[in-house]
Amino acid sequence: MSALPHLTDCGLQGVKAVPYGIHMCHFYEQREDLAAALVPYFVAGLRNEERCVWITAEPLDARAAKAELARAGLNVEALERKGSLIIRDASDWFAAIDRLDGAKARIMDLWLDEERRALDAGYNGLRVTGNTAFVNPADWAAFMEYEEYAEEAFASQRIIALCSYLLDRRAGADVLDVVRRHSCTLDRPDADGWQVLGYDRYGLSHRLAAVVGQAFRHSDLPTLLSSR
Amino acid sequence: MQKPTTSWRKLLSEPGENGHIVQLYQDDDFYGEAISHFAAEGLARGESIILVATLPHWENISGRLRGKGLDTEQLFRDGQLTLLDADETLPKFMAGNLPDGRIFKPLAKQTIAKARANGKFRRVRWWGEMVNCLYVEGNAAGSNRLEQFFDEVAHEENIAIFCSFLMDKYDPKIYDEAFGNVCSTHSHVIPADDYAQHRMTVNRAVAEVVGEIKGPLLQSLISWKDAPSLMPSSQALLLWVRAHLPNYFEPVLARARELEREPARRKAS
């Protein structure tokens, strides 16, 4: 699979590789769940020479995120100085966006500008994550529109995105709202590793076939995404 | 990729080239507001509008169009608005209990061609309730067949079609056949006036009846192949419950109905 240039290592145990342009989500309940997903995700991104941008929110703010990465053996300060790693709190990153409603194009411009700068600087791509805990319930519909927009806009870019959502087990429609607006969902059913769910919901295999070309076989996708 | 929807107003403003949208309604305000919004937004975009209404319903719709500052008489004269009487039009193409496509489709295409006014109006959008008239009369087969013809016309003529169905979304009986038919012939389903309220109501009903969605249940929801046509996640969640937790489906609907009535009761008292 390494011969396929449009794929990159996801970093999560159980998920072999993912295509650039993928817009994934996962649900967490506690701070530990967030760290368990995002630390290996960024370790892989840095190893793959991608610029990594982590937009944080409670319960794992920028300071705590840096501490988690340092615990994994990364020299966070040096990586930040070099520009490989950017860790910012959501309130800071989105400071220019006063209202989510109607701002999806402006938010997307932030990401696309960042991708362009990363590619210009010689990185292989942009790896991002955002914890959506900062989204006010009143802004839910507007934020879902932004996610819908991101799903389309990222598809043709050298960006891989993983959005973190706090799981409300009593809000099934919210879960559906989220998974319907992402290429797939990463789930960690047990300590053995991760699995990719819902990847065939909206034609991820067809999109992947379009970027990878003839080397891709639709039947390969389940094997590619998961080794569980 | 198919797009879910977050607002019926946005959807009816821009229904797409051959979008075929259906509204499930039970109250006249939601009914009239949706149709007049669909028509007014089309008019604002310079499109030609065909409305096929029963007379009492035309009073509701035309009042709202006037309320939006539109002069319906002038629009008729300009040829930008076409009104057909549903009760008069329906018998023209019915053969017994079923519509005859050999009569209906040419009639529909003729109406669309006239609405285009020799190219004066490039786009046409159509709202009608003949299918609903058949459904309300208890002629489910005729209603479904006519809807299939409409769907074919939408694609052949590249027009957006909007339908309104008098249907109770919390009635389990509609899910045996009618709702499935609606999904199979429409690109989008609008099940409620207030999507945010519907989301809260369904979430709460599912949580109270089913309990927390976690473990294998959560994985089942995430992996679900989704509803057959586009609809808000709250309505899709109900279909997921029906498919995966059939014993809970009717109690969830019953609880959702109770919860939906609560704010109305509070308002009344």
Short mmCIF file of C-alpha atoms in Angstrom, two decimals:
data_model
loop_
_atom_site.label_atom_id
_atom_site.label_comp_id
_atom_site.label_asym_id
_atom_site.label_seq_id
_atom_site.Cartn_x
_atom_site.Cartn_y
_atom_site.Cartn_z
CA MET A 1 0.00 0.00 0.00
CA SER A 2 2.95 2.34 0.56
CA ALA A 3 3.31 2.52 -3.25
CA LEU A 4 0.11 4.54 -3.38
CA PRO A 5 1.13 8.20 -3.11
CA HIS A 6 -2.27 9.46 -2.08
CA LEU A 7 -2.34 7.48 1.12
CA THR A 8 -0.90 8.33 4.50
CA ASP A 9 -0.53 6.55 7.81
CA CYS A 10 -3.43 7.39 10.08
CA GLY A 11 -1.43 6.54 13.19
CA LEU A 12 -4.21 4.80 15.07
CA GLN A 13 -3.66 1.16 15.85
CA GLY A 14 -5.92 -0.96 13.66
CA VAL A 15 -6.20 1.58 10.84
CA LYS A 16 -3.58 0.94 8.20
CA ALA A 17 -3.77 3.95 5.90
CA VAL A 18 -6.12 6.74 4.87
CA PRO A 19 -6.31 8.85 1.72
CA TYR A 20 -5.56 12.58 1.73
CA GLY A 21 -8.82 14.45 1.51
CA ILE A 22 -10.43 12.29 4.17
CA HIS A 23 -12.57 14.05 6.79
CA MET A 24 -13.03 11.73 9.75
CA CYS A 25 -14.75 12.03 13.10
CA HIS A 26 -14.64 10.24 16.43
CA PHE A 27 -16.62 10.47 19.64
CA TYR A 28 -15.06 10.78 23.07
CA GLU A 29 -16.40 10.75 26.59
CA GLN A 30 -13.35 11.72 28.62
CA ARG A 31 -10.11 13.58 28.25
CA GLU A 32 -8.24 10.24 28.12
CA ASP A 33 -10.24 9.19 25.02
CA LEU A 34 -9.17 12.37 23.26
CA ALA A 35 -5.52 11.85 24.03
CA ALA A 36 -5.72 8.18 22.99
CA ALA A 37 -6.88 9.24 19.52
CA LEU A 38 -5.02 12.45 18.89
CA VAL A 39 -1.54 11.75 20.22
CA PRO A 40 -0.86 8.77 17.87
CA TYR A 41 -2.62 10.65 15.07
CA PHE A 42 -0.16 13.54 15.36
CA VAL A 43 2.87 11.36 16.02
CA ALA A 44 2.15 9.68 12.64
CA GLY A 45 1.58 13.02 10.95
CA LEU A 46 4.90 14.41 12.14
CA ARG A 47 6.64 11.18 11.08
CA ASN A 48 5.03 11.57 7.62
CA GLU A 49 6.35 15.12 7.27
CA GLU A 50 2.91 16.72 7.44
CA ARG A 51 2.23 20.04 9.10
CA CYS A 52 0.05 19.26 12.10
CA VAL A 53 -2.56 21.65 13.47
CA TRP A 54 -4.39 20.77 16.69
CA ILE A 55 -7.30 23.07 17.61
CA THR A 56 -8.08 22.32 21.22
CA ALA A 57 -10.96 22.85 23.61
CA GLU A 58 -11.89 21.57 27.05
CA PRO A 59 -11.32 19.00 28.46
CA LEU A 60 -7.91 19.01 26.72
CA ASP A 61 -6.75 22.57 26.17
CA ALA A 62 -3.60 23.67 24.34
CA ARG A 63 -1.39 23.37 27.41
CA ALA A 64 -2.65 19.89 28.24
CA ALA A 65 -2.34 18.81 24.59
CA LYS A 66 1.33 19.86 24.55
CA ALA A 67 1.93 17.92 27.76
CA GLU A 68 0.33 14.79 26.23
CA LEU A 69 2.54 15.01 23.13
CA ALA A 70 5.62 15.58 25.28
CA ARG A 71 4.70 12.48 27.26
CA ALA A 72 4.77 10.56 23.96
CA GLY A 73 8.41 11.63 23.53
CA LEU A 74 7.99 14.61 21.19
CA ASN A 75 10.00 17.80 21.58
CA VAL A 76 6.95 20.02 21.30
CA GLU A 77 8.78 23.31 21.62
CA ALA A 78 11.22 22.47 18.82
CA LEU A 79 8.43 21.23 16.55
CA GLU A 80 6.45 24.43 17.14
CA ARG A 81 9.52 26.54 16.43
CA LYS A 82 10.11 24.63 13.19
CA GLY A 83 6.47 25.12 12.17
CA SER A 84 5.66 21.40 11.97
CA LEU A 85 3.26 21.61 14.86
CA ILE A 86 0.68 24.27 15.67
CA ILE A 87 -1.44 23.90 18.80
CA ARG A 88 -4.02 26.56 19.50
CA ASP A 89 -7.19 26.82 21.56
CA ALA A 90 -10.40 27.07 19.52
CA SER A 91 -11.21 30.48 20.99
CA ASP A 92 -7.87 31.72 19.68
CA TRP A 93 -7.99 30.00 16.26
CA PHE A 94 -11.54 31.13 15.56
CA ALA A 95 -11.06 34.58 17.09
CA ALA A 96 -11.75 36.24 13.75
CA ILE A 97 -15.08 34.41 13.45
CA ASP A 98 -17.58 36.17 15.68
CA ARG A 99 -20.60 34.08 14.59
CA LEU A 100 -20.61 30.57 13.13
CA ASP A 101 -23.76 31.24 11.15
CA GLY A 102 -22.75 32.15 7.61
CA ALA A 103 -19.02 31.80 8.35
CA LYS A 104 -18.33 28.41 6.80
CA ALA A 105 -16.46 29.82 3.78
CA ARG A 106 -14.26 31.98 6.01
CA ILE A 107 -13.44 29.06 8.29
CA MET A 108 -12.62 26.93 5.25
CA ASP A 109 -10.32 29.66 3.95
CA LEU A 110 -8.34 29.40 7.21
CA TRP A 111 -7.73 25.71 6.51
CA LEU A 112 -7.01 26.07 2.81
CA ASP A 113 -4.56 28.92 3.45
CA GLU A 114 -2.84 26.76 6.05
CA GLU A 115 -2.63 23.86 3.58
CA ARG A 116 -1.13 26.12 0.90
CA ARG A 117 1.49 27.42 3.35
CA ALA A 118 2.31 23.85 4.43
CA LEU A 119 2.79 22.65 0.83
CA ASP A 120 4.83 25.77 -0.03
CA ALA A 121 7.07 25.00 2.95
CA GLY A 122 7.68 21.49 1.62
CA TYR A 123 5.40 19.45 3.83
CA ASN A 124 3.58 16.42 2.38
CA GLY A 125 0.23 17.75 3.48
CA LEU A 126 -1.76 19.21 6.34
CA ARG A 127 -3.05 17.08 9.22
CA VAL A 128 -5.66 18.77 11.39
CA THR A 129 -7.98 18.10 14.26
CA GLY A 130 -10.56 20.19 16.01
CA ASN A 131 -12.38 19.48 19.25
CA THR A 132 -15.90 20.75 18.71
CA ALA A 133 -16.71 21.13 22.40
CA PHE A 134 -16.66 24.90 21.93
CA VAL A 135 -19.76 24.82 19.70
CA ASN A 136 -22.75 26.39 21.39
CA PRO A 137 -25.97 24.26 21.11
CA ALA A 138 -27.67 27.23 19.41
CA ASP A 139 -25.00 27.07 16.68
CA TRP A 140 -25.41 23.31 16.08
CA ALA A 141 -27.19 23.61 12.71
CA ALA A 142 -24.70 26.22 11.47
CA PHE A 143 -21.80 24.05 12.56
CA MET A 144 -23.28 21.02 10.81
CA GLU A 145 -23.47 23.11 7.63
CA TYR A 146 -19.80 23.94 8.05
CA GLU A 147 -18.98 20.22 8.46
CA GLU A 148 -20.96 19.43 5.30
CA TYR A 149 -18.96 22.09 3.49
CA ALA A 150 -15.67 20.79 4.89
CA GLU A 151 -16.47 17.25 3.76
CA GLU A 152 -16.70 18.50 0.19
CA ALA A 153 -13.92 21.08 0.33
CA PHE A 154 -11.30 18.78 1.90
CA ALA A 155 -11.97 15.95 -0.55
CA SER A 156 -9.68 17.31 -3.24
CA GLN A 157 -6.97 18.64 -0.90
CA ARG A 158 -3.86 17.21 0.72
CA ILE A 159 -5.54 17.52 4.07
CA ILE A 160 -6.53 14.84 6.51
CA ALA A 161 -8.93 15.89 9.24
CA LEU A 162 -10.18 14.24 12.39
CA CYS A 163 -13.00 16.02 14.24
CA SER A 164 -13.60 15.22 17.91
CA TYR A 165 -17.14 15.20 19.30
CA LEU A 166 -18.17 14.77 22.91
CA LEU A 167 -20.53 11.77 22.92
CA ASP A 168 -23.97 12.38 24.33
CA ARG A 169 -25.41 8.88 24.60
CA ARG A 170 -28.88 10.35 24.91
CA ALA A 171 -28.71 12.23 21.62
CA GLY A 172 -28.85 9.69 18.79
CA ALA A 173 -29.90 12.25 16.18
CA ASP A 174 -26.83 14.35 17.00
CA VAL A 175 -24.62 11.30 16.46
CA LEU A 176 -26.27 10.76 13.08
CA ASP A 177 -25.88 14.47 12.27
CA VAL A 178 -22.14 14.12 12.79
CA VAL A 179 -21.48 10.80 11.05
CA ARG A 180 -23.53 11.83 8.02
CA ARG A 181 -21.17 14.77 7.47
CA HIS A 182 -17.87 12.88 7.63
CA SER A 183 -16.17 10.39 5.33
CA CYS A 184 -16.04 7.85 8.14
CA THR A 185 -16.04 7.45 11.91
CA LEU A 186 -13.16 6.10 13.97
CA ASP A 187 -14.31 3.95 16.84
CA ARG A 188 -12.36 2.31 19.61
CA PRO A 189 -14.51 -0.54 20.90
CA ASP A 190 -11.80 -1.82 23.23
CA ALA A 191 -8.18 -1.35 24.19
CA ASP A 192 -7.05 -3.51 21.23
CA GLY A 193 -7.32 -0.66 18.78
CA TRP A 194 -9.51 1.25 16.40
CA GLN A 195 -11.94 0.40 13.66
CA VAL A 196 -13.34 2.48 10.83
CA LEU A 197 -17.14 2.61 10.67
CA GLY A 198 -19.51 3.98 8.07
CA TYR A 199 -16.82 4.46 5.41
CA ASP A 200 -19.05 3.15 2.64
CA ARG A 201 -21.99 5.35 3.58
CA TYR A 202 -21.32 8.11 1.07
CA GLY A 203 -19.01 6.52 -1.42
CA LEU A 204 -15.57 6.85 0.18
CA SER A 205 -14.40 3.90 -1.92
CA HIS A 206 -15.46 5.69 -5.12
CA ARG A 207 -13.69 8.87 -4.09
CA LEU A 208 -10.58 6.93 -3.19
CA ALA A 209 -10.70 5.13 -6.54
CA ALA A 210 -10.79 8.53 -8.23
CA VAL A 211 -7.61 9.76 -6.54
CA VAL A 212 -5.67 6.51 -6.45
CA GLY A 213 -6.66 5.44 -9.96
CA GLN A 214 -6.32 1.99 -11.41
CA ALA A 215 -4.18 0.71 -8.58
CA PHE A 216 -7.21 0.85 -6.31
CA ARG A 217 -9.68 -1.99 -5.96
CA HIS A 218 -12.92 -1.29 -4.13
CA SER A 219 -12.65 -4.61 -2.35
CA ASP A 220 -9.30 -3.45 -0.86
CA LEU A 221 -10.84 -0.64 1.14
CA PRO A 222 -11.95 -2.59 4.21
CA THR A 223 -8.48 -4.17 4.46
CA LEU A 224 -6.78 -0.85 3.84
CA LEU A 225 -8.71 1.00 6.51
CA SER A 226 -8.67 -1.64 9.17
CA SER A 227 -6.45 -4.47 10.22
CA ARG A 228 -8.65 -5.59 13.10
CA MET B 1 -22.19 12.78 -2.08
CA GLN B 2 -25.74 13.16 -0.87
CA LYS B 3 -26.33 16.12 1.37
CA PRO B 4 -28.34 15.99 4.55
CA THR B 5 -30.44 19.05 5.26
CA THR B 6 -30.42 21.46 8.19
CA SER B 7 -33.28 23.74 7.15
CA TRP B 8 -36.39 23.23 5.04
CA ARG B 9 -36.46 26.91 4.12
CA LYS B 10 -33.04 26.68 2.51
CA LEU B 11 -34.00 23.44 0.78
CA LEU B 12 -37.20 24.92 -0.68
CA SER B 13 -35.37 28.08 -1.72
CA GLU B 14 -32.90 26.06 -3.78
CA PRO B 15 -34.49 22.70 -4.52
CA GLY B 16 -32.00 21.81 -7.25
CA GLU B 17 -32.45 21.06 -10.94
CA ASN B 18 -34.81 18.13 -10.50
CA GLY B 19 -35.21 17.96 -6.75
CA HIS B 20 -38.38 16.19 -5.69
CA ILE B 21 -39.23 17.26 -2.18
CA VAL B 22 -42.06 16.20 0.08
CA GLN B 23 -43.45 17.83 3.20
CA LEU B 24 -45.39 15.85 5.82
CA TYR B 25 -47.80 18.23 7.49
CA GLN B 26 -50.64 18.30 9.94
CA ASP B 27 -51.28 21.96 10.45
CA ASP B 28 -52.30 24.62 7.98
CA ASP B 29 -49.66 27.14 9.03
CA PHE B 30 -46.69 24.89 8.25
CA TYR B 31 -48.43 23.72 5.08
CA GLY B 32 -49.18 27.23 3.76
CA GLU B 33 -45.86 28.69 4.86
CA ALA B 34 -43.80 26.00 3.12
CA ILE B 35 -45.69 26.23 -0.18
CA SER B 36 -45.74 30.02 -0.27
CA HIS B 37 -42.00 30.06 0.59
CA PHE B 38 -41.25 27.59 -2.24
CA ALA B 39 -43.26 29.71 -4.69
CA ALA B 40 -41.99 33.11 -3.51
CA GLU B 41 -38.35 32.00 -3.63
CA GLY B 42 -38.85 30.70 -7.17
CA LEU B 43 -40.53 33.92 -8.24
CA ALA B 44 -37.67 35.94 -6.74
CA ARG B 45 -35.27 33.90 -8.86
CA GLY B 46 -37.22 34.65 -12.03
CA GLU B 47 -38.65 31.14 -12.29
CA SER B 48 -42.11 30.18 -13.44
CA ILE B 49 -44.34 28.59 -10.80
CA ILE B 50 -47.09 26.01 -11.27
CA LEU B 51 -49.43 25.43 -8.34
CA VAL B 52 -52.06 22.70 -8.39
CA ALA B 53 -54.26 23.30 -5.36
CA THR B 54 -57.76 22.60 -4.11
CA LEU B 55 -59.73 25.81 -3.79
CA PRO B 56 -59.76 26.00 0.04
CA HIS B 57 -56.01 25.48 0.08
CA TRP B 58 -55.44 28.13 -2.58
CA GLU B 59 -57.00 30.65 -0.20
CA ASN B 60 -54.39 29.74 2.42
CA ILE B 61 -51.51 29.90 -0.07
CA SER B 62 -52.57 33.03 -1.95
CA GLY B 63 -53.10 34.93 1.33
CA ARG B 64 -49.54 34.14 2.32
CA LEU B 65 -48.17 35.10 -1.10
CA ARG B 66 -49.93 38.45 -0.80
CA GLY B 67 -48.49 38.73 2.72
CA LYS B 68 -45.03 38.42 1.14
CA GLY B 69 -45.84 41.41 -1.05
CA LEU B 70 -46.66 39.43 -4.22
CA ASP B 71 -49.46 40.47 -6.57
CA THR B 72 -50.84 37.09 -7.68
CA GLU B 73 -53.21 38.60 -10.28
CA GLN B 74 -50.33 40.41 -11.94
CA LEU B 75 -48.21 37.23 -11.83
CA PHE B 76 -51.02 35.33 -13.58
CA ARG B 77 -51.17 38.03 -16.26
CA ASP B 78 -47.37 37.91 -16.69
CA GLY B 79 -47.52 34.16 -17.09
CA GLN B 80 -45.08 33.64 -14.21
CA LEU B 81 -47.69 31.95 -12.02
CA THR B 82 -49.98 29.14 -13.20
CA LEU B 83 -52.80 27.88 -11.02
CA LEU B 84 -54.66 24.63 -11.68
CA ASP B 85 -57.60 23.31 -9.67
CA ALA B 86 -56.54 19.93 -8.27
CA ASP B 87 -60.13 18.64 -8.06
CA GLU B 88 -60.78 19.54 -11.69
CA THR B 89 -57.45 18.32 -13.07
CA LEU B 90 -57.29 14.94 -11.35
CA PRO B 91 -60.24 13.29 -13.15
CA LYS B 92 -58.74 14.22 -16.52
CA PHE B 93 -56.11 11.49 -16.33
CA MET B 94 -57.54 8.91 -13.92
CA ALA B 95 -58.52 5.56 -15.37
CA GLY B 96 -60.47 3.94 -12.57
CA ASN B 97 -58.35 4.04 -9.43
CA LEU B 98 -55.05 4.55 -11.22
CA PRO B 99 -53.65 7.49 -13.15
CA ASP B 100 -53.03 6.84 -16.83
CA GLY B 101 -49.48 7.92 -17.61
CA ARG B 102 -50.27 8.19 -21.32
CA ILE B 103 -52.68 11.01 -20.49
CA PHE B 104 -51.00 12.48 -17.41
CA LYS B 105 -47.46 12.89 -18.69
CA PRO B 106 -48.33 14.78 -21.92
CA LEU B 107 -50.72 16.94 -19.89
CA ALA B 108 -48.00 17.73 -17.34
CA LYS B 109 -45.43 18.44 -20.05
CA GLN B 110 -47.86 20.69 -21.89
CA THR B 111 -48.43 22.66 -18.67
CA ILE B 112 -44.68 22.97 -18.12
CA ALA B 113 -44.08 24.09 -21.72
CA LYS B 114 -46.76 26.75 -21.32
CA ALA B 115 -45.19 27.89 -18.05
CA ARG B 116 -41.84 28.31 -19.77
CA ALA B 117 -43.59 30.86 -22.05
CA ASN B 118 -41.37 30.28 -25.09
CA GLY B 119 -38.19 30.60 -23.07
CA LYS B 120 -39.22 33.69 -21.10
CA PHE B 121 -38.77 31.58 -17.95
CA ARG B 122 -35.87 29.17 -18.13
CA ARG B 123 -36.65 27.36 -14.87
CA VAL B 124 -39.98 25.98 -13.69
CA ARG B 125 -40.94 24.72 -10.26
CA TRP B 126 -44.15 22.83 -9.51
CA TRP B 127 -46.08 22.30 -6.30
CA GLY B 128 -49.21 20.18 -6.31
CA GLU B 129 -51.50 18.19 -4.08
CA MET B 130 -53.23 15.78 -6.43
CA VAL B 131 -51.12 12.92 -5.08
CA ASN B 132 -52.16 13.89 -1.56
CA CYS B 133 -55.82 14.05 -2.62
CA LEU B 134 -55.60 10.40 -3.71
CA TYR B 135 -53.74 9.43 -0.52
CA VAL B 136 -56.29 11.14 1.73
CA GLU B 137 -59.11 9.40 -0.18
CA GLY B 138 -57.46 6.08 0.74
CA ASN B 139 -56.21 5.36 -2.77
CA ALA B 140 -52.61 4.53 -1.82
CA ALA B 141 -51.84 2.66 -5.04
CA GLY B 142 -53.12 5.50 -7.23
CA SER B 143 -51.26 8.06 -5.13
CA ASN B 144 -47.98 6.17 -5.37
CA ARG B 145 -48.33 5.58 -9.13
CA LEU B 146 -49.01 9.28 -9.75
CA GLU B 147 -45.99 10.21 -7.63
CA GLN B 148 -43.84 7.93 -9.76
CA PHE B 149 -45.10 9.71 -12.88
CA PHE B 150 -44.28 13.07 -11.28
CA ASP B 151 -40.77 11.88 -10.48
CA GLU B 152 -40.28 10.85 -14.11
CA VAL B 153 -41.55 14.23 -15.30
CA ALA B 154 -39.20 16.04 -12.87
CA HIS B 155 -36.21 14.26 -14.41
CA GLU B 156 -37.38 14.43 -18.02
CA GLU B 157 -38.27 18.12 -17.84
CA ASN B 158 -35.56 19.15 -15.37
CA ILE B 159 -37.94 20.85 -12.97
CA ALA B 160 -38.14 20.92 -9.19
CA ILE B 161 -41.29 19.42 -7.70
CA PHE B 162 -42.63 19.94 -4.20
CA CYS B 163 -45.44 17.86 -2.70
CA SER B 164 -47.36 18.12 0.56
CA PHE B 165 -48.76 15.06 2.31
CA LEU B 166 -51.28 15.15 5.13
CA MET B 167 -49.44 12.50 7.14
CA ASP B 168 -48.83 12.00 10.85
CA LYS B 169 -45.12 11.31 11.28
CA TYR B 170 -45.74 9.67 14.66
CA ASP B 171 -48.37 7.24 13.36
CA PRO B 172 -46.68 3.81 13.19
CA LYS B 173 -49.08 2.69 10.45
CA ILE B 174 -47.60 5.06 7.88
CA TYR B 175 -44.27 3.27 8.19
CA ASP B 176 -45.77 -0.02 6.95
CA GLU B 177 -46.04 1.26 3.40
CA ALA B 178 -46.89 4.93 2.84
CA PHE B 179 -43.68 6.40 4.25
CA GLY B 180 -41.58 3.91 2.30
CA ASN B 181 -43.38 4.92 -0.89
CA VAL B 182 -42.78 8.58 -0.10
CA CYS B 183 -39.05 7.92 0.42
CA SER B 184 -38.71 5.92 -2.78
CA THR B 185 -40.24 8.64 -4.96
CA HIS B 186 -38.74 11.77 -3.39
CA SER B 187 -35.20 13.08 -3.06
CA HIS B 188 -35.87 14.94 0.22
CA VAL B 189 -38.36 14.53 3.06
CA ILE B 190 -39.38 17.46 5.29
CA PRO B 191 -40.98 15.80 8.32
CA ALA B 192 -41.46 18.79 10.62
CA ASP B 193 -41.71 22.54 10.75
CA ASP B 194 -39.08 23.02 13.45
CA TYR B 195 -36.06 20.77 12.88
CA ALA B 196 -34.36 21.72 16.17
CA GLN B 197 -37.51 20.91 18.15
CA HIS B 198 -37.97 17.63 16.25
CA ARG B 199 -34.36 16.68 17.02
CA MET B 200 -34.83 17.35 20.74
CA THR B 201 -38.15 15.50 20.81
CA VAL B 202 -36.88 12.39 19.04
CA ASN B 203 -33.62 12.34 20.99
CA ARG B 204 -35.54 12.47 24.25
CA ALA B 205 -38.10 9.87 23.21
CA VAL B 206 -35.38 7.44 22.12
CA ALA B 207 -33.36 8.06 25.29
CA GLU B 208 -36.39 7.50 27.53
CA VAL B 209 -37.68 4.39 25.74
CA VAL B 210 -34.49 2.73 24.48
CA GLY B 211 -31.98 4.10 26.98
CA GLU B 212 -28.45 5.26 26.27
CA ILE B 213 -27.01 4.54 22.84
CA LYS B 214 -23.65 2.95 23.54
CA GLY B 215 -21.49 -0.04 22.68
CA PRO B 216 -22.82 -2.24 19.86
CA LEU B 217 -25.92 -0.04 19.55
CA LEU B 218 -23.77 3.03 18.91
CA GLN B 219 -21.67 1.09 16.39
CA SER B 220 -24.85 -0.02 14.64
CA LEU B 221 -26.06 3.59 14.41
CA ILE B 222 -22.71 4.84 13.10
CA SER B 223 -22.47 2.04 10.53
CA TRP B 224 -26.08 2.35 9.39
CA LYS B 225 -26.45 2.81 5.64
CA ASP B 226 -28.86 5.69 6.22
CA ALA B 227 -32.40 6.51 5.15
CA PRO B 228 -33.49 5.90 1.55
CA SER B 229 -33.97 9.61 0.87
CA LEU B 230 -32.56 12.74 2.48
CA MET B 231 -34.19 13.85 5.70
CA PRO B 232 -33.14 15.40 9.00
CA SER B 233 -31.16 13.07 11.27
CA SER B 234 -34.02 13.03 13.79
CA GLN B 235 -36.34 11.41 11.23
CA ALA B 236 -33.56 9.10 10.04
CA LEU B 237 -33.02 8.05 13.68
CA LEU B 238 -36.65 6.91 13.83
CA LEU B 239 -36.06 4.72 10.75
CA TRP B 240 -32.94 3.30 12.38
CA VAL B 241 -34.96 2.41 15.51
CA ARG B 242 -37.57 0.73 13.31
CA ALA B 243 -34.91 -1.29 11.48
CA HIS B 244 -32.73 -2.24 14.43
CA LEU B 245 -34.98 -2.07 17.50
CA PRO B 246 -38.42 -2.87 16.07
CA ASN B 247 -39.96 -3.64 19.47
CA TYR B 248 -39.17 -0.11 20.63
CA PHE B 249 -40.44 1.65 17.51
CA GLU B 250 -44.08 2.19 18.46
CA PRO B 251 -43.32 3.21 22.07
CA VAL B 252 -40.73 5.71 20.77
CA LEU B 253 -43.29 7.23 18.38
CA ALA B 254 -45.91 7.39 21.12
CA ARG B 255 -43.50 9.10 23.52
CA ALA B 256 -42.36 11.53 20.84
CA ARG B 257 -45.97 12.47 20.18
CA GLU B 258 -46.53 13.12 23.90
CA LEU B 259 -43.39 15.21 24.13
CA GLU B 260 -44.34 17.24 21.09
CA ARG B 261 -47.69 18.05 22.64
CA GLU B 262 -46.16 19.22 25.92
CA PRO B 263 -45.02 22.68 24.75
CA ALA B 264 -48.39 23.19 23.04
CA ARG B 265 -50.18 22.24 26.26
CA ARG B 266 -47.98 24.58 28.29
CA LYS B 267 -48.70 27.39 25.84
CA ALA B 268 -52.45 26.73 26.01
CA SER B 269 -52.48 26.78 29.82
#
